[in-house]
Amino acid sequence: MAAALQHPGYDPERLLHVAEKMPCRVAQAGTLLSLMGEPAQYSYPSIFVYGHRSTGKSHVISTLLKELELPHATVSCVECVSVRLMFERVLLALFGPDTSSLLPRSPSLSDFVRIYQQQCHQFPANQTRYIVIEKAELLRDMDANILPVLLRLQELVVDNVTVILLSEIVWDRFRPNTGCFEPLLLHFPDYSKGELQQILSQDMHPSYSAELYSAFINILLGVFFSVCRDLRELRHLAALNFYKFCEPLKEGKVKESDTHKLWRNIEPHLKKAMQTVYLREVSSVQWEALQQTEDKESGALKGLSAHAHVELPYYSKFLLIAAYLASYNPARTDRRFFLKHHGKIKKTNFLKKHEKTSNHLLGPKPFPLDRLLAIFYSVVDSRVAPTASVFSQISSLVTLQLLTQLGHDDQLDAPKYKCGVALDFIRAISRTVNFDIVKYLYDFL
Amino acid sequence: MPKRKSEDSHMPMGECISQVQTLLRERLCHQQLPQRPEGVDSQHKHLLELLKRTAAHGESNSVLIIGPRGAGKTMLLRRVLAELLVEDDVQKTLLQVHLNGLLQTDDRIALKEITRQLSLENVVGDKVFGSFAENLAFLLEALKKGDRSSSRPVLFILDEFDLFAHHKNQTLLYNLLDVSQSAQTPVAVVGLTCRLDVLELLEKRVKSRFSHRQIYLLSSLTFPQYLKAVRALLQLPDPGFPDATFRRDWNHSVEALCEDKSVEDVLRRQFNSTKDLRSLHRLLMVCLSRVSVRNPAIKPVDLQDAGRLLSADAKTNVLHGLSILELCLIIAMKHLNDIYDREPFNLQMVYNEFKKFLQRKSHSMYNFDQPVVMKAFEHLQQLEVIRPVDAAASRAQREYQLVRLMLDHSQIMEALQKYPQCPTDVKQWAESSFA
């Protein structure tokens, strides 16, 4: 398979070495290499490489350029807060350290192209120069003319230069209004399950056998593959969970060959990892600490989620509950929920609902302050006076972003709010004050 | 020297291929000037005539070359310039200033660039000018020869002309065109643009100073001419390629290639979607990159592959790499689009639709928590497969933010066909929401 990478312009041994470094990406590297051609030949002015996150775009290109010792500059758009940084890096990498001082304080593209041309004149290229731009989607947020210029840089600086753009996003979403030089598109497909298995199995633990590790990877992929195909994410999860997987082995309870028992042992942990590590709700240090303490606590799977613990004052909780009810119930139903003698309400008519108009699908509706307070007084079990402290609690809920104020801040007489919390959260809150919120929600009647 | 010729007419194969690559890459990538522009004879003649009058007789002129991207505007201009510069006295006197709307983004930068290109930096020194016009007038004044009546003709080439119209007050355009109107210095202003409505962008005072000469480059290529262009692009030149036998073989293979039925289909499809030659270059470049010692000629199958590669739908490719969960969400969105007639939707609605699908199935293979679904949803948003309706509403909770699907139904179905190991029930669900 490694033999597939060959090109007359380059040393075959070196290419073999390159091919070893990129498992499952030799075909893409081959296409890229044949587009690049021999070092002295012209290459297409701009190549746009797209593919999902961690499909090896940057890795393949940087390995190729580095190992084959081609002149290149790699710039990531995330790091370039100003265009100056980008220009500086390109000039630095291509023409040596003293060129970047030639740039004026706030350089324009015109300056960049001028200096590039001067340098080019001094050091004429005998090899194609490459400029690799990572995270190219961020170029769209910079000045409008940067992307079109980069795409036709070869023509503008009259040099043998190729710009390679890397992005996750398809080219269609880049094209400016009046069009531009169209780059050559190259797709990096995602790794298949087998390929992922092969790559992940490479970083096995030295003290365990390769079969064991690949069995572990198999289990891991079984749980996560349907959700996540990001190699980096999977690698992170594998590294975090491997020790847990090996625990029964260390204690001598299970033999290595007994994969079924190992699977039974690890599966709940992986499921939990999906709810926490995968969502970045806990850091890896926290996760490791948790795994150690958990064995002592006889394994009651405690909710790790950050939503579970928010401490609020007593009245604030009720204010939040009232806000939730006001946001998710239609105003016409308030009579039914909060009035003792609400008179006659036709039950059939009342219960006639449309799924389409359910507020739990469409999102919270805004409500005025009066309605919030009215509901608040009827749900809170003691008598509360409308003091400044209640109002200040409302504004602190807004600061905590549990409520959102709509419209401008200067509207003092009739401010409108929207509740900004999810159902699970409000249920957890109402449980702490012994309030059954579901009974008061129109959507769940 | 017949002996010598037979000696170097047999190079090793690798050498030949390398030569071919170098030669053709220069044509396809570097936009080397062709021998003769194809199908633009009248425009060519017109422009040459015009510029000649400025260069030789000191007449001022202004002209716009208008045509879509890749139509050969720059090529035409470069071709004309090359012919113009053949004459000795023109070469001695004519000054060229190349400006590009993409690079010279405001008039100050443009003026600095003009000064530099006319190599007048030392003349200007650190003089302070009151106005733009004064500065430009000074620059042009400086070009005059000892004999005050005759000054050197200057050719201003404004690439991406439409972008200059966005400069403040259009000062540069106003002054350049003003100079070209009044008989001070022989100046020719040539603008290149792809905007057909470019004149609408000009202010009235600027427009009235423009000569209203426009050269349109609207490709009128017919398919036989297009085929001829393909041939011309690929064939090796008679003198200039060292190995005669290889050249003959290569040119024969190019002939054979152009007559092949399947190749003609690919080219016709390309021709019908766009006539511009640059996309043809792209297609041929992909073919050329496959030529190696083992594969010493472009074969019809190479061209077919290249055609497929370039016409592949990028969005379908992206869908191919999504996880099952993300794919399920997209199918749910497709159904929502069907039901609500392409109204925007939010995550909660998508999740609800997805749950309905899960409830119909007894097994709970895809039972995911909402946060996990949320993460998948956000990934889709990052890939710009879905797009928020308005960015201002970002204050709303994430699950209620309204989004739109940026995919076509056919793209989704096509992606599902290609999706590796797609579960049957998901496929059926995609076909109809009641499966």
PDB file of N, CA and C in Angstrom, chain A residues 190-223:
ATOM      1  N   ASP A 190     -13.817  11.122   4.790  1.00  0.00           N
ATOM      2  CA  ASP A 190     -13.673  10.717   6.183  1.00  0.00           C
ATOM      3  C   ASP A 190     -13.069   9.315   6.260  1.00  0.00           C
ATOM      4  N   TYR A 191     -12.509   8.986   7.417  1.00  0.00           N
ATOM      5  CA  TYR A 191     -12.007   7.629   7.621  1.00  0.00           C
ATOM      6  C   TYR A 191     -13.195   6.694   7.812  1.00  0.00           C
ATOM      7  N   SER A 192     -13.095   5.492   7.244  1.00  0.00           N
ATOM      8  CA  SER A 192     -14.149   4.512   7.502  1.00  0.00           C
ATOM      9  C   SER A 192     -13.899   3.888   8.873  1.00  0.00           C
ATOM     10  N   LYS A 193     -14.847   3.061   9.309  1.00  0.00           N
ATOM     11  CA  LYS A 193     -14.720   2.461  10.634  1.00  0.00           C
ATOM     12  C   LYS A 193     -13.454   1.626  10.732  1.00  0.00           C
ATOM     13  N   GLY A 194     -13.192   0.858   9.664  1.00  0.00           N
ATOM     14  CA  GLY A 194     -11.991   0.033   9.661  1.00  0.00           C
ATOM     15  C   GLY A 194     -10.724   0.853   9.753  1.00  0.00           C
ATOM     16  N   GLU A 195     -10.728   1.954   9.016  1.00  0.00           N
ATOM     17  CA  GLU A 195      -9.533   2.817   9.029  1.00  0.00           C
ATOM     18  C   GLU A 195      -9.326   3.447  10.400  1.00  0.00           C
ATOM     19  N   LEU A 196     -10.439   3.878  10.995  1.00  0.00           N
ATOM     20  CA  LEU A 196     -10.334   4.457  12.339  1.00  0.00           C
ATOM     21  C   LEU A 196      -9.746   3.433  13.304  1.00  0.00           C
ATOM     22  N   GLN A 197     -10.254   2.197  13.193  1.00  0.00           N
ATOM     23  CA  GLN A 197      -9.766   1.122  14.051  1.00  0.00           C
ATOM     24  C   GLN A 197      -8.268   0.945  13.869  1.00  0.00           C
ATOM     25  N   GLN A 198      -7.863   0.950  12.599  1.00  0.00           N
ATOM     26  CA  GLN A 198      -6.445   0.749  12.293  1.00  0.00           C
ATOM     27  C   GLN A 198      -5.582   1.862  12.872  1.00  0.00           C
ATOM     28  N   ILE A 199      -6.044   3.094  12.727  1.00  0.00           N
ATOM     29  CA  ILE A 199      -5.236   4.222  13.200  1.00  0.00           C
ATOM     30  C   ILE A 199      -5.212   4.273  14.719  1.00  0.00           C
ATOM     31  N   LEU A 200      -6.386   4.084  15.318  1.00  0.00           N
ATOM     32  CA  LEU A 200      -6.448   4.166  16.781  1.00  0.00           C
ATOM     33  C   LEU A 200      -5.650   3.040  17.430  1.00  0.00           C
ATOM     34  N   SER A 201      -5.620   1.888  16.767  1.00  0.00           N
ATOM     35  CA  SER A 201      -4.892   0.752  17.348  1.00  0.00           C
ATOM     36  C   SER A 201      -3.396   1.001  17.385  1.00  0.00           C
ATOM     37  N   GLN A 202      -2.950   1.995  16.611  1.00  0.00           N
ATOM     38  CA  GLN A 202      -1.503   2.232  16.583  1.00  0.00           C
ATOM     39  C   GLN A 202      -0.956   2.765  17.892  1.00  0.00           C
ATOM     40  N   ASP A 203      -1.744   3.588  18.604  1.00  0.00           N
ATOM     41  CA  ASP A 203      -1.184   4.079  19.853  1.00  0.00           C
ATOM     42  C   ASP A 203      -1.588   3.183  21.011  1.00  0.00           C
ATOM     43  N   MET A 204      -1.116   1.967  20.955  1.00  0.00           N
ATOM     44  CA  MET A 204      -1.463   0.999  22.009  1.00  0.00           C
ATOM     45  C   MET A 204      -0.506   1.153  23.185  1.00  0.00           C
ATOM     46  N   HIS A 205      -0.934   0.560  24.298  1.00  0.00           N
ATOM     47  CA  HIS A 205      -0.148   0.648  25.516  1.00  0.00           C
ATOM     48  C   HIS A 205       0.954  -0.403  25.482  1.00  0.00           C
ATOM     49  N   PRO A 206       2.201  -0.048  25.837  1.00  0.00           N
ATOM     50  CA  PRO A 206       3.297  -1.021  25.714  1.00  0.00           C
ATOM     51  C   PRO A 206       3.142  -2.245  26.614  1.00  0.00           C
ATOM     52  N   SER A 207       2.464  -2.099  27.758  1.00  0.00           N
ATOM     53  CA  SER A 207       2.429  -3.253  28.670  1.00  0.00           C
ATOM     54  C   SER A 207       1.267  -4.207  28.384  1.00  0.00           C
ATOM     55  N   TYR A 208       0.435  -3.883  27.418  1.00  0.00           N
ATOM     56  CA  TYR A 208      -0.638  -4.806  27.055  1.00  0.00           C
ATOM     57  C   TYR A 208      -0.481  -5.222  25.597  1.00  0.00           C
ATOM     58  N   SER A 209      -1.106  -6.327  25.284  1.00  0.00           N
ATOM     59  CA  SER A 209      -0.924  -6.841  23.925  1.00  0.00           C
ATOM     60  C   SER A 209      -1.717  -6.001  22.928  1.00  0.00           C
ATOM     61  N   ALA A 210      -1.293  -6.079  21.684  1.00  0.00           N
ATOM     62  CA  ALA A 210      -1.952  -5.310  20.625  1.00  0.00           C
ATOM     63  C   ALA A 210      -3.391  -5.764  20.432  1.00  0.00           C
ATOM     64  N   GLU A 211      -3.635  -7.072  20.609  1.00  0.00           N
ATOM     65  CA  GLU A 211      -4.996  -7.599  20.402  1.00  0.00           C
ATOM     66  C   GLU A 211      -5.955  -6.995  21.419  1.00  0.00           C
ATOM     67  N   LEU A 212      -5.457  -6.910  22.661  1.00  0.00           N
ATOM     68  CA  LEU A 212      -6.311  -6.373  23.710  1.00  0.00           C
ATOM     69  C   LEU A 212      -6.698  -4.932  23.378  1.00  0.00           C
ATOM     70  N   TYR A 213      -5.687  -4.176  22.973  1.00  0.00           N
ATOM     71  CA  TYR A 213      -5.965  -2.768  22.697  1.00  0.00           C
ATOM     72  C   TYR A 213      -6.934  -2.633  21.539  1.00  0.00           C
ATOM     73  N   SER A 214      -6.756  -3.442  20.535  1.00  0.00           N
ATOM     74  CA  SER A 214      -7.657  -3.283  19.394  1.00  0.00           C
ATOM     75  C   SER A 214      -9.063  -3.778  19.749  1.00  0.00           C
ATOM     76  N   ALA A 215      -9.144  -4.733  20.698  1.00  0.00           N
ATOM     77  CA  ALA A 215     -10.475  -5.135  21.169  1.00  0.00           C
ATOM     78  C   ALA A 215     -11.146  -3.971  21.900  1.00  0.00           C
ATOM     79  N   PHE A 216     -10.324  -3.267  22.668  1.00  0.00           N
ATOM     80  CA  PHE A 216     -10.845  -2.093  23.382  1.00  0.00           C
ATOM     81  C   PHE A 216     -11.343  -1.035  22.404  1.00  0.00           C
ATOM     82  N   ILE A 217     -10.542  -0.797  21.381  1.00  0.00           N
ATOM     83  CA  ILE A 217     -10.926   0.199  20.372  1.00  0.00           C
ATOM     84  C   ILE A 217     -12.228  -0.207  19.701  1.00  0.00           C
ATOM     85  N   ASN A 218     -12.365  -1.495  19.489  1.00  0.00           N
ATOM     86  CA  ASN A 218     -13.574  -2.005  18.863  1.00  0.00           C
ATOM     87  C   ASN A 218     -14.803  -1.669  19.711  1.00  0.00           C
ATOM     88  N   ILE A 219     -14.667  -1.889  21.031  1.00  0.00           N
ATOM     89  CA  ILE A 219     -15.779  -1.585  21.938  1.00  0.00           C
ATOM     90  C   ILE A 219     -16.066  -0.086  21.936  1.00  0.00           C
ATOM     91  N   LEU A 220     -14.998   0.689  21.986  1.00  0.00           N
ATOM     92  CA  LEU A 220     -15.139   2.142  22.009  1.00  0.00           C
ATOM     93  C   LEU A 220     -15.871   2.642  20.768  1.00  0.00           C
ATOM     94  N   LEU A 221     -15.453   2.108  19.627  1.00  0.00           N
ATOM     95  CA  LEU A 221     -16.091   2.529  18.374  1.00  0.00           C
ATOM     96  C   LEU A 221     -17.543   2.091  18.355  1.00  0.00           C
ATOM     97  N   GLY A 222     -17.816   0.926  18.941  1.00  0.00           N
ATOM     98  CA  GLY A 222     -19.194   0.441  18.986  1.00  0.00           C
ATOM     99  C   GLY A 222     -20.105   1.439  19.674  1.00  0.00           C
ATOM    100  N   VAL A 223     -19.597   2.086  20.722  1.00  0.00           N
ATOM    101  CA  VAL A 223     -20.421   3.044  21.456  1.00  0.00           C
ATOM    102  C   VAL A 223     -20.439   4.400  20.760  1.00  0.00           C
TER     103      VAL A 223
END
